[in-house]
Amino acid sequence: MENMEVQGRSKPPKPYREFKSGHPAVADAYEQLATAVRAAGPLTAREVALVKLGISMGARMEGAVHSHVRKALDDGVEPEAVEQVALLACPTIGFPNMMAALVWVRDVLRKSD
């Protein structure tokens, strides 16, 4: 998880805060890795947010989808674009998996209204 203490970022979920409190060195190393891979190429913050969201959907990781939707919104990605990522998944991961991802996206979008 990227350092979520940056201004404009939503607060990390409680389980991550508890993990970081109990294992600060591991959490710091993980955050440094996230920073390094983000900086390793030319993708914009928006592109990174959408790619990570798509990967999370394809891996069927509900918590990661929730997290990456929040991060994408924090990075200024429009809710419609976040939903489109789920729709784009349909031909690749199938309709049922796309529907699950869309539900996970909408879980977060409803909370951000």
Tab-separated table of N, CA, C and O in Angstrom:
chain	number	residue	atom	x	y	z
A	1	MET	N	0.859	-1.181	0.000
A	1	MET	CA	0.000	0.000	0.000
A	1	MET	C	0.887	1.220	0.000
A	1	MET	O	1.825	1.304	0.771
A	2	GLU	N	0.575	2.151	-0.859
A	2	GLU	CA	1.347	3.372	-0.901
A	2	GLU	C	1.155	4.136	0.408
A	2	GLU	O	0.201	3.910	1.130
A	3	ASN	N	2.067	5.047	0.669
A	3	ASN	CA	1.925	5.867	1.855
A	3	ASN	C	0.658	6.700	1.725
A	3	ASN	O	0.591	7.620	0.956
A	4	MET	N	-0.332	6.353	2.500
A	4	MET	CA	-1.636	6.983	2.396
A	4	MET	C	-1.723	8.244	3.253
A	4	MET	O	-2.770	8.836	3.363
A	5	GLU	N	-0.628	8.629	3.868
A	5	GLU	CA	-0.641	9.828	4.693
A	5	GLU	C	-0.519	11.083	3.846
A	5	GLU	O	-0.563	12.181	4.348
A	6	VAL	N	-0.344	10.926	2.549
A	6	VAL	CA	-0.212	12.059	1.651
A	6	VAL	C	-1.500	12.865	1.677
A	6	VAL	O	-2.590	12.310	1.707
A	7	GLN	N	-1.372	14.170	1.645
A	7	GLN	CA	-2.535	15.034	1.656
A	7	GLN	C	-3.468	14.671	0.509
A	7	GLN	O	-3.037	14.430	-0.614
A	8	GLY	N	-4.775	14.597	0.803
A	8	GLY	CA	-5.754	14.266	-0.211
A	8	GLY	C	-6.087	12.784	-0.263
A	8	GLY	O	-7.055	12.393	-0.873
A	9	ARG	N	-5.289	11.957	0.344
A	9	ARG	CA	-5.539	10.521	0.362
A	9	ARG	C	-6.493	10.180	1.493
A	9	ARG	O	-6.442	10.774	2.564
A	10	SER	N	-7.348	9.208	1.232
A	10	SER	CA	-8.210	8.730	2.295
A	10	SER	C	-7.368	7.945	3.299
A	10	SER	O	-6.272	7.487	2.989
A	11	LYS	N	-7.892	7.816	4.480
A	11	LYS	CA	-7.194	7.105	5.548
A	11	LYS	C	-7.147	5.618	5.215
A	11	LYS	O	-8.127	5.058	4.732
A	12	PRO	N	-6.009	4.962	5.465
A	12	PRO	CA	-5.941	3.525	5.201
A	12	PRO	C	-6.970	2.769	6.046
A	12	PRO	O	-7.314	3.200	7.142
A	13	PRO	N	-7.425	1.626	5.558
A	13	PRO	CA	-8.377	0.829	6.346
A	13	PRO	C	-7.771	0.387	7.674
A	13	PRO	O	-6.544	0.231	7.797
A	14	LYS	N	-8.615	0.176	8.645
A	14	LYS	CA	-8.175	-0.209	9.991
A	14	LYS	C	-7.268	-1.442	9.990
A	14	LYS	O	-6.256	-1.439	10.695
A	15	PRO	N	-7.586	-2.513	9.231
A	15	PRO	CA	-6.676	-3.669	9.267
A	15	PRO	C	-5.248	-3.318	8.849
A	15	PRO	O	-4.287	-3.824	9.426
A	16	TYR	N	-5.100	-2.429	7.849
A	16	TYR	CA	-3.753	-2.048	7.438
A	16	TYR	C	-3.078	-1.194	8.515
A	16	TYR	O	-1.888	-1.371	8.797
A	17	ARG	N	-3.822	-0.289	9.112
A	17	ARG	CA	-3.244	0.532	10.186
A	17	ARG	C	-2.779	-0.349	11.341
A	17	ARG	O	-1.711	-0.121	11.915
A	18	GLU	N	-3.561	-1.368	11.674
A	18	GLU	CA	-3.178	-2.295	12.749
A	18	GLU	C	-1.942	-3.096	12.352
A	18	GLU	O	-1.034	-3.300	13.169
A	19	PHE	N	-1.906	-3.551	11.092
A	19	PHE	CA	-0.740	-4.280	10.595
A	19	PHE	C	0.503	-3.403	10.695
A	19	PHE	O	1.546	-3.827	11.196
A	20	LYS	N	0.383	-2.167	10.238
A	20	LYS	CA	1.524	-1.252	10.245
A	20	LYS	C	1.988	-0.951	11.663
A	20	LYS	O	3.188	-0.846	11.921
A	21	SER	N	1.040	-0.855	12.573
A	21	SER	CA	1.389	-0.610	13.975
A	21	SER	C	2.163	-1.787	14.566
A	21	SER	O	3.121	-1.600	15.308
A	22	GLY	N	1.757	-2.994	14.204
A	22	GLY	CA	2.418	-4.181	14.748
A	22	GLY	C	3.684	-4.576	14.018
A	22	GLY	O	4.544	-5.259	14.577
A	23	HIS	N	3.802	-4.173	12.756
A	23	HIS	CA	4.948	-4.566	11.922
A	23	HIS	C	5.426	-3.373	11.094
A	23	HIS	O	5.386	-3.396	9.854
A	24	PRO	N	5.880	-2.317	11.762
A	24	PRO	CA	6.221	-1.094	11.021
A	24	PRO	C	7.326	-1.277	9.990
A	24	PRO	O	7.258	-0.691	8.906
A	25	ALA	N	8.324	-2.088	10.269
A	25	ALA	CA	9.423	-2.260	9.313
A	25	ALA	C	8.931	-2.965	8.049
A	25	ALA	O	9.327	-2.600	6.933
A	26	VAL	N	8.059	-3.952	8.208
A	26	VAL	CA	7.522	-4.668	7.046
A	26	VAL	C	6.636	-3.730	6.235
A	26	VAL	O	6.733	-3.672	4.998
A	27	ALA	N	5.774	-2.981	6.908
A	27	ALA	CA	4.893	-2.039	6.217
A	27	ALA	C	5.709	-0.970	5.488
A	27	ALA	O	5.395	-0.626	4.343
A	28	ASP	N	6.746	-0.465	6.123
A	28	ASP	CA	7.591	0.543	5.473
A	28	ASP	C	8.275	-0.030	4.233
A	28	ASP	O	8.347	0.635	3.192
A	29	ALA	N	8.771	-1.264	4.324
A	29	ALA	CA	9.418	-1.892	3.173
A	29	ALA	C	8.414	-2.082	2.041
A	29	ALA	O	8.731	-1.840	0.873
A	30	TYR	N	7.203	-2.487	2.375
A	30	TYR	CA	6.151	-2.664	1.371
A	30	TYR	C	5.813	-1.342	0.693
A	30	TYR	O	5.685	-1.271	-0.534
A	31	GLU	N	5.698	-0.274	1.482
A	31	GLU	CA	5.398	1.044	0.928
A	31	GLU	C	6.546	1.544	0.049
A	31	GLU	O	6.308	2.181	-0.979
A	32	GLN	N	7.801	1.248	0.442
A	32	GLN	CA	8.949	1.643	-0.381
A	32	GLN	C	8.939	0.892	-1.712
A	32	GLN	O	9.244	1.474	-2.763
A	33	LEU	N	8.564	-0.401	-1.689
A	33	LEU	CA	8.451	-1.170	-2.926
A	33	LEU	C	7.387	-0.560	-3.828
A	33	LEU	O	7.607	-0.376	-5.033
A	34	ALA	N	6.233	-0.218	-3.258
A	34	ALA	CA	5.151	0.388	-4.039
A	34	ALA	C	5.616	1.699	-4.678
A	34	ALA	O	5.334	1.954	-5.856
A	35	THR	N	6.341	2.494	-3.940
A	35	THR	CA	6.863	3.760	-4.462
A	35	THR	C	7.860	3.503	-5.591
A	35	THR	O	7.810	4.169	-6.637
A	36	ALA	N	8.735	2.516	-5.418
A	36	ALA	CA	9.755	2.224	-6.431
A	36	ALA	C	9.127	1.718	-7.726
A	36	ALA	O	9.526	2.154	-8.814
A	37	VAL	N	8.151	0.824	-7.646
A	37	VAL	CA	7.573	0.299	-8.890
A	37	VAL	C	6.732	1.360	-9.592
A	37	VAL	O	6.671	1.390	-10.821
A	38	ARG	N	6.098	2.252	-8.819
A	38	ARG	CA	5.355	3.354	-9.436
A	38	ARG	C	6.287	4.277	-10.201
A	38	ARG	O	5.946	4.783	-11.271
A	39	ALA	N	7.482	4.488	-9.670
A	39	ALA	CA	8.446	5.406	-10.285
A	39	ALA	C	9.275	4.747	-11.388
A	39	ALA	O	10.036	5.428	-12.069
A	40	ALA	N	9.099	3.454	-11.604
A	40	ALA	CA	9.952	2.711	-12.535
A	40	ALA	C	9.581	2.908	-13.999
A	40	ALA	O	10.261	2.380	-14.880
A	41	GLY	N	8.531	3.643	-14.272
A	41	GLY	CA	8.128	3.814	-15.665
A	41	GLY	C	7.379	5.113	-15.874
A	41	GLY	O	7.222	5.915	-14.949
A	42	PRO	N	6.873	5.305	-17.090
A	42	PRO	CA	6.282	6.588	-17.458
A	42	PRO	C	4.787	6.745	-17.154
A	42	PRO	O	4.216	7.788	-17.472
A	43	LEU	N	4.145	5.746	-16.553
A	43	LEU	CA	2.706	5.842	-16.334
A	43	LEU	C	2.360	6.981	-15.375
A	43	LEU	O	3.057	7.211	-14.382
A	44	THR	N	1.268	7.662	-15.685
A	44	THR	CA	0.775	8.718	-14.802
A	44	THR	C	0.095	8.088	-13.590
A	44	THR	O	-0.219	6.886	-13.587
A	45	ALA	N	-0.177	8.891	-12.586
A	45	ALA	CA	-0.881	8.394	-11.392
A	45	ALA	C	-2.238	7.822	-11.783
A	45	ALA	O	-2.657	6.776	-11.266
A	46	ARG	N	-2.924	8.461	-12.707
A	46	ARG	CA	-4.225	7.981	-13.179
A	46	ARG	C	-4.083	6.606	-13.841
A	46	ARG	O	-4.853	5.694	-13.573
A	47	GLU	N	-3.088	6.476	-14.712
A	47	GLU	CA	-2.880	5.204	-15.397
A	47	GLU	C	-2.517	4.097	-14.411
A	47	GLU	O	-3.031	2.972	-14.513
A	48	VAL	N	-1.663	4.404	-13.460
A	48	VAL	CA	-1.291	3.424	-12.444
A	48	VAL	C	-2.532	2.985	-11.664
A	48	VAL	O	-2.745	1.786	-11.438
A	49	ALA	N	-3.356	3.941	-11.282
A	49	ALA	CA	-4.563	3.612	-10.512
A	49	ALA	C	-5.472	2.678	-11.296
A	49	ALA	O	-6.001	1.697	-10.752
A	50	LEU	N	-5.663	2.946	-12.588
A	50	LEU	CA	-6.548	2.117	-13.405
A	50	LEU	C	-5.953	0.735	-13.665
A	50	LEU	O	-6.669	-0.274	-13.639
A	51	VAL	N	-4.651	0.656	-13.886
A	51	VAL	CA	-4.002	-0.639	-14.099
A	51	VAL	C	-4.111	-1.491	-12.838
A	51	VAL	O	-4.476	-2.678	-12.902
A	52	LYS	N	-3.806	-0.898	-11.693
A	52	LYS	CA	-3.867	-1.663	-10.448
A	52	LYS	C	-5.291	-2.117	-10.148
A	52	LYS	O	-5.511	-3.226	-9.648
A	53	LEU	N	-6.266	-1.293	-10.491
A	53	LEU	CA	-7.660	-1.685	-10.327
A	53	LEU	C	-7.984	-2.877	-11.219
A	53	LEU	O	-8.589	-3.859	-10.773
A	54	GLY	N	-7.572	-2.821	-12.471
A	54	GLY	CA	-7.819	-3.921	-13.397
A	54	GLY	C	-7.154	-5.214	-12.955
A	54	GLY	O	-7.750	-6.295	-13.037
A	55	ILE	N	-5.932	-5.128	-12.481
A	55	ILE	CA	-5.228	-6.320	-11.982
A	55	ILE	C	-5.989	-6.920	-10.806
A	55	ILE	O	-6.172	-8.144	-10.725
A	56	SER	N	-6.442	-6.075	-9.909
A	56	SER	CA	-7.182	-6.554	-8.734
A	56	SER	C	-8.471	-7.253	-9.136
A	56	SER	O	-8.846	-8.272	-8.549
A	57	MET	N	-9.137	-6.697	-10.138
A	57	MET	CA	-10.369	-7.333	-10.631
A	57	MET	C	-10.068	-8.692	-11.233
A	57	MET	O	-10.763	-9.673	-10.956
A	58	GLY	N	-9.041	-8.760	-12.079
A	58	GLY	CA	-8.689	-10.013	-12.732
A	58	GLY	C	-8.273	-11.089	-11.747
A	58	GLY	O	-8.508	-12.276	-11.973
A	59	ALA	N	-7.672	-10.668	-10.646
A	59	ALA	CA	-7.251	-11.614	-9.608
A	59	ALA	C	-8.387	-11.951	-8.641
A	59	ALA	O	-8.196	-12.770	-7.741
A	60	ARG	N	-9.550	-11.310	-8.832
A	60	ARG	CA	-10.729	-11.521	-7.982
A	60	ARG	C	-10.420	-11.249	-6.504
A	60	ARG	O	-10.813	-12.005	-5.624
A	61	MET	N	-9.749	-10.135	-6.274
A	61	MET	CA	-9.376	-9.743	-4.920
A	61	MET	C	-10.280	-8.598	-4.475
A	61	MET	O	-10.000	-7.429	-4.738
A	62	GLU	N	-11.368	-8.944	-3.791
A	62	GLU	CA	-12.380	-7.958	-3.420
A	62	GLU	C	-11.802	-6.805	-2.609
A	62	GLU	O	-12.063	-5.634	-2.903
A	63	GLY	N	-11.016	-7.116	-1.591
A	63	GLY	CA	-10.434	-6.058	-0.774
A	63	GLY	C	-9.522	-5.143	-1.572
A	63	GLY	O	-9.519	-3.926	-1.376
A	64	ALA	N	-8.749	-5.721	-2.483
A	64	ALA	CA	-7.861	-4.911	-3.325
A	64	ALA	C	-8.671	-4.034	-4.276
A	64	ALA	O	-8.304	-2.882	-4.517
A	65	VAL	N	-9.775	-4.567	-4.812
A	65	VAL	CA	-10.632	-3.746	-5.671
A	65	VAL	C	-11.169	-2.567	-4.868
A	65	VAL	O	-11.092	-1.419	-5.322
A	66	HIS	N	-11.680	-2.828	-3.678
A	66	HIS	CA	-12.174	-1.733	-2.836
A	66	HIS	C	-11.078	-0.685	-2.624
A	66	HIS	O	-11.309	0.519	-2.795
A	67	SER	N	-9.888	-1.151	-2.261
A	67	SER	CA	-8.774	-0.247	-1.993
A	67	SER	C	-8.390	0.561	-3.234
A	67	SER	O	-8.203	1.783	-3.157
A	68	HIS	N	-8.312	-0.105	-4.379
A	68	HIS	CA	-7.870	0.594	-5.585
A	68	HIS	C	-8.951	1.503	-6.155
A	68	HIS	O	-8.623	2.504	-6.807
A	69	VAL	N	-10.213	1.216	-5.881
A	69	VAL	CA	-11.259	2.181	-6.247
A	69	VAL	C	-11.073	3.454	-5.427
A	69	VAL	O	-11.098	4.559	-5.971
A	70	ARG	N	-10.886	3.303	-4.115
A	70	ARG	CA	-10.679	4.485	-3.262
A	70	ARG	C	-9.467	5.286	-3.731
A	70	ARG	O	-9.527	6.517	-3.836
A	71	LYS	N	-8.368	4.585	-4.023
A	71	LYS	CA	-7.155	5.279	-4.460
A	71	LYS	C	-7.369	5.979	-5.800
A	71	LYS	O	-6.893	7.097	-6.005
A	72	ALA	N	-8.079	5.309	-6.704
A	72	ALA	CA	-8.347	5.928	-8.012
A	72	ALA	C	-9.169	7.204	-7.838
A	72	ALA	O	-8.876	8.230	-8.453
A	73	LEU	N	-10.191	7.140	-7.004
A	73	LEU	CA	-11.006	8.335	-6.748
A	73	LEU	C	-10.157	9.439	-6.131
A	73	LEU	O	-10.279	10.610	-6.511
A	74	ASP	N	-9.283	9.066	-5.190
A	74	ASP	CA	-8.377	10.041	-4.577
A	74	ASP	C	-7.453	10.673	-5.615
A	74	ASP	O	-7.046	11.826	-5.473
A	75	ASP	N	-7.097	9.907	-6.660
A	75	ASP	CA	-6.220	10.418	-7.723
A	75	ASP	C	-6.992	11.171	-8.801
A	75	ASP	O	-6.432	11.538	-9.840
A	76	GLY	N	-8.295	11.388	-8.571
A	76	GLY	CA	-9.088	12.185	-9.499
A	76	GLY	C	-9.736	11.410	-10.630
A	76	GLY	O	-10.291	12.006	-11.549
A	77	VAL	N	-9.680	10.086	-10.581
A	77	VAL	CA	-10.336	9.283	-11.607
A	77	VAL	C	-11.849	9.371	-11.385
A	77	VAL	O	-12.332	9.250	-10.256
A	78	GLU	N	-12.564	9.577	-12.471
A	78	GLU	CA	-14.012	9.729	-12.396
A	78	GLU	C	-14.675	8.391	-12.083
A	78	GLU	O	-14.209	7.345	-12.547
A	79	PRO	N	-15.781	8.404	-11.316
A	79	PRO	CA	-16.503	7.156	-11.024
A	79	PRO	C	-16.886	6.389	-12.292
A	79	PRO	O	-16.823	5.155	-12.320
A	80	GLU	N	-17.231	7.112	-13.359
A	80	GLU	CA	-17.607	6.450	-14.609
A	80	GLU	C	-16.429	5.676	-15.206
A	80	GLU	O	-16.610	4.600	-15.777
A	81	ALA	N	-15.231	6.218	-15.067
A	81	ALA	CA	-14.035	5.532	-15.574
A	81	ALA	C	-13.742	4.289	-14.749
A	81	ALA	O	-13.342	3.251	-15.294
A	82	VAL	N	-13.956	4.376	-13.444
A	82	VAL	CA	-13.742	3.221	-12.571
A	82	VAL	C	-14.712	2.106	-12.953
A	82	VAL	O	-14.325	0.935	-13.069
A	83	GLU	N	-15.976	2.457	-13.190
A	83	GLU	CA	-16.952	1.456	-13.615
A	83	GLU	C	-16.577	0.868	-14.973
A	83	GLU	O	-16.767	-0.328	-15.213
A	84	GLN	N	-16.046	1.692	-15.873
A	84	GLN	CA	-15.681	1.186	-17.190
A	84	GLN	C	-14.591	0.127	-17.090
A	84	GLN	O	-14.565	-0.824	-17.882
A	85	VAL	N	-13.688	0.265	-16.129
A	85	VAL	CA	-12.653	-0.758	-15.951
A	85	VAL	C	-13.315	-2.116	-15.690
A	85	VAL	O	-12.907	-3.128	-16.260
A	86	ALA	N	-14.350	-2.123	-14.863
A	86	ALA	CA	-15.062	-3.384	-14.605
A	86	ALA	C	-15.694	-3.907	-15.892
A	86	ALA	O	-15.586	-5.102	-16.205
A	87	LEU	N	-16.324	-3.045	-16.651
A	87	LEU	CA	-16.965	-3.475	-17.896
A	87	LEU	C	-15.937	-4.037	-18.886
A	87	LEU	O	-16.200	-5.035	-19.568
A	88	LEU	N	-14.764	-3.409	-18.956
A	88	LEU	CA	-13.715	-3.875	-19.859
A	88	LEU	C	-13.223	-5.275	-19.493
A	88	LEU	O	-12.694	-5.998	-20.345
A	89	ALA	N	-13.402	-5.653	-18.255
A	89	ALA	CA	-12.965	-6.973	-17.808
A	89	ALA	C	-13.829	-8.099	-18.369
A	89	ALA	O	-13.392	-9.244	-18.444
A	90	CYS	N	-15.042	-7.792	-18.794
A	90	CYS	CA	-16.008	-8.818	-19.196
A	90	CYS	C	-15.485	-9.791	-20.253
A	90	CYS	O	-15.535	-11.001	-20.050
A	91	PRO	N	-14.959	-9.319	-21.387
A	91	PRO	CA	-14.522	-10.291	-22.395
A	91	PRO	C	-13.311	-11.110	-21.963
A	91	PRO	O	-13.070	-12.175	-22.501
A	92	THR	N	-12.553	-10.618	-20.999
A	92	THR	CA	-11.330	-11.307	-20.576
A	92	THR	C	-11.582	-12.279	-19.424
A	92	THR	O	-11.115	-13.414	-19.456
A	93	ILE	N	-12.317	-11.848	-18.402
A	93	ILE	CA	-12.506	-12.709	-17.226
A	93	ILE	C	-13.920	-13.269	-17.127
A	93	ILE	O	-14.217	-14.014	-16.208
A	94	GLY	N	-14.803	-12.897	-18.058
A	94	GLY	CA	-16.146	-13.455	-18.091
A	94	GLY	C	-17.174	-12.593	-17.382
A	94	GLY	O	-16.857	-11.794	-16.507
A	95	PHE	N	-18.425	-12.791	-17.801
A	95	PHE	CA	-19.523	-11.987	-17.274
A	95	PHE	C	-19.699	-12.130	-15.762
A	95	PHE	O	-19.803	-11.120	-15.057
A	96	PRO	N	-19.729	-13.348	-15.196
A	96	PRO	CA	-19.914	-13.449	-13.743
A	96	PRO	C	-18.808	-12.750	-12.942
A	96	PRO	O	-19.084	-12.085	-11.937
A	97	ASN	N	-17.566	-12.894	-13.399
A	97	ASN	CA	-16.464	-12.225	-12.701
A	97	ASN	C	-16.549	-10.712	-12.853
A	97	ASN	O	-16.246	-9.961	-11.926
A	98	MET	N	-16.952	-10.255	-14.030
A	98	MET	CA	-17.131	-8.823	-14.242
A	98	MET	C	-18.225	-8.287	-13.317
A	98	MET	O	-18.079	-7.218	-12.736
A	99	MET	N	-19.315	-9.032	-13.201
A	99	MET	CA	-20.407	-8.586	-12.324
A	99	MET	C	-19.941	-8.487	-10.873
A	99	MET	O	-20.287	-7.538	-10.167
A	100	ALA	N	-19.144	-9.452	-10.431
A	100	ALA	CA	-18.608	-9.382	-9.063
A	100	ALA	C	-17.756	-8.128	-8.903
A	100	ALA	O	-17.902	-7.386	-7.918
A	101	ALA	N	-16.880	-7.862	-9.868
A	101	ALA	CA	-16.020	-6.673	-9.798
A	101	ALA	C	-16.854	-5.398	-9.798
A	101	ALA	O	-16.558	-4.447	-9.056
A	102	LEU	N	-17.902	-5.371	-10.611
A	102	LEU	CA	-18.767	-4.192	-10.668
A	102	LEU	C	-19.457	-3.951	-9.329
A	102	LEU	O	-19.571	-2.809	-8.866
A	103	VAL	N	-19.892	-5.017	-8.679
A	103	VAL	CA	-20.499	-4.890	-7.343
A	103	VAL	C	-19.483	-4.316	-6.361
A	103	VAL	O	-19.798	-3.420	-5.570
A	104	TRP	N	-18.244	-4.807	-6.415
A	104	TRP	CA	-17.209	-4.308	-5.505
A	104	TRP	C	-16.917	-2.841	-5.759
A	104	TRP	O	-16.734	-2.066	-4.810
A	105	VAL	N	-16.881	-2.445	-7.034
A	105	VAL	CA	-16.673	-1.033	-7.381
A	105	VAL	C	-17.810	-0.194	-6.810
A	105	VAL	O	-17.584	0.839	-6.174
A	106	ARG	N	-19.020	-0.642	-7.033
A	106	ARG	CA	-20.183	0.125	-6.571
A	106	ARG	C	-20.290	0.172	-5.054
A	106	ARG	O	-20.839	1.135	-4.510
A	107	ASP	N	-19.760	-0.847	-4.361
A	107	ASP	CA	-19.700	-0.787	-2.894
A	107	ASP	C	-19.009	0.497	-2.453
A	107	ASP	O	-19.479	1.206	-1.564
A	108	VAL	N	-17.885	0.792	-3.079
A	108	VAL	CA	-17.093	1.969	-2.707
A	108	VAL	C	-17.739	3.238	-3.225
A	108	VAL	O	-17.801	4.248	-2.503
A	109	LEU	N	-18.239	3.213	-4.445
A	109	LEU	CA	-18.846	4.421	-5.013
A	109	LEU	C	-20.048	4.867	-4.190
A	109	LEU	O	-20.250	6.061	-3.993
A	110	ARG	N	-20.828	3.943	-3.690
A	110	ARG	CA	-21.982	4.298	-2.854
A	110	ARG	C	-21.543	4.964	-1.571
A	110	ARG	O	-22.199	5.897	-1.087
A	111	LYS	N	-20.434	4.493	-1.001
A	111	LYS	CA	-19.928	5.061	0.252
A	111	LYS	C	-19.335	6.444	0.043
A	111	LYS	O	-19.253	7.238	0.971
A	112	SER	N	-18.873	6.744	-1.188
A	112	SER	CA	-18.214	8.032	-1.436
A	112	SER	C	-19.201	9.121	-1.822
A	112	SER	O	-18.801	10.259	-2.010
A	113	ASP	N	-20.487	8.766	-1.973
A	113	ASP	CA	-21.506	9.784	-2.325
A	113	ASP	C	-21.746	10.747	-1.198
A	113	ASP	O	-21.630	10.479	-0.075
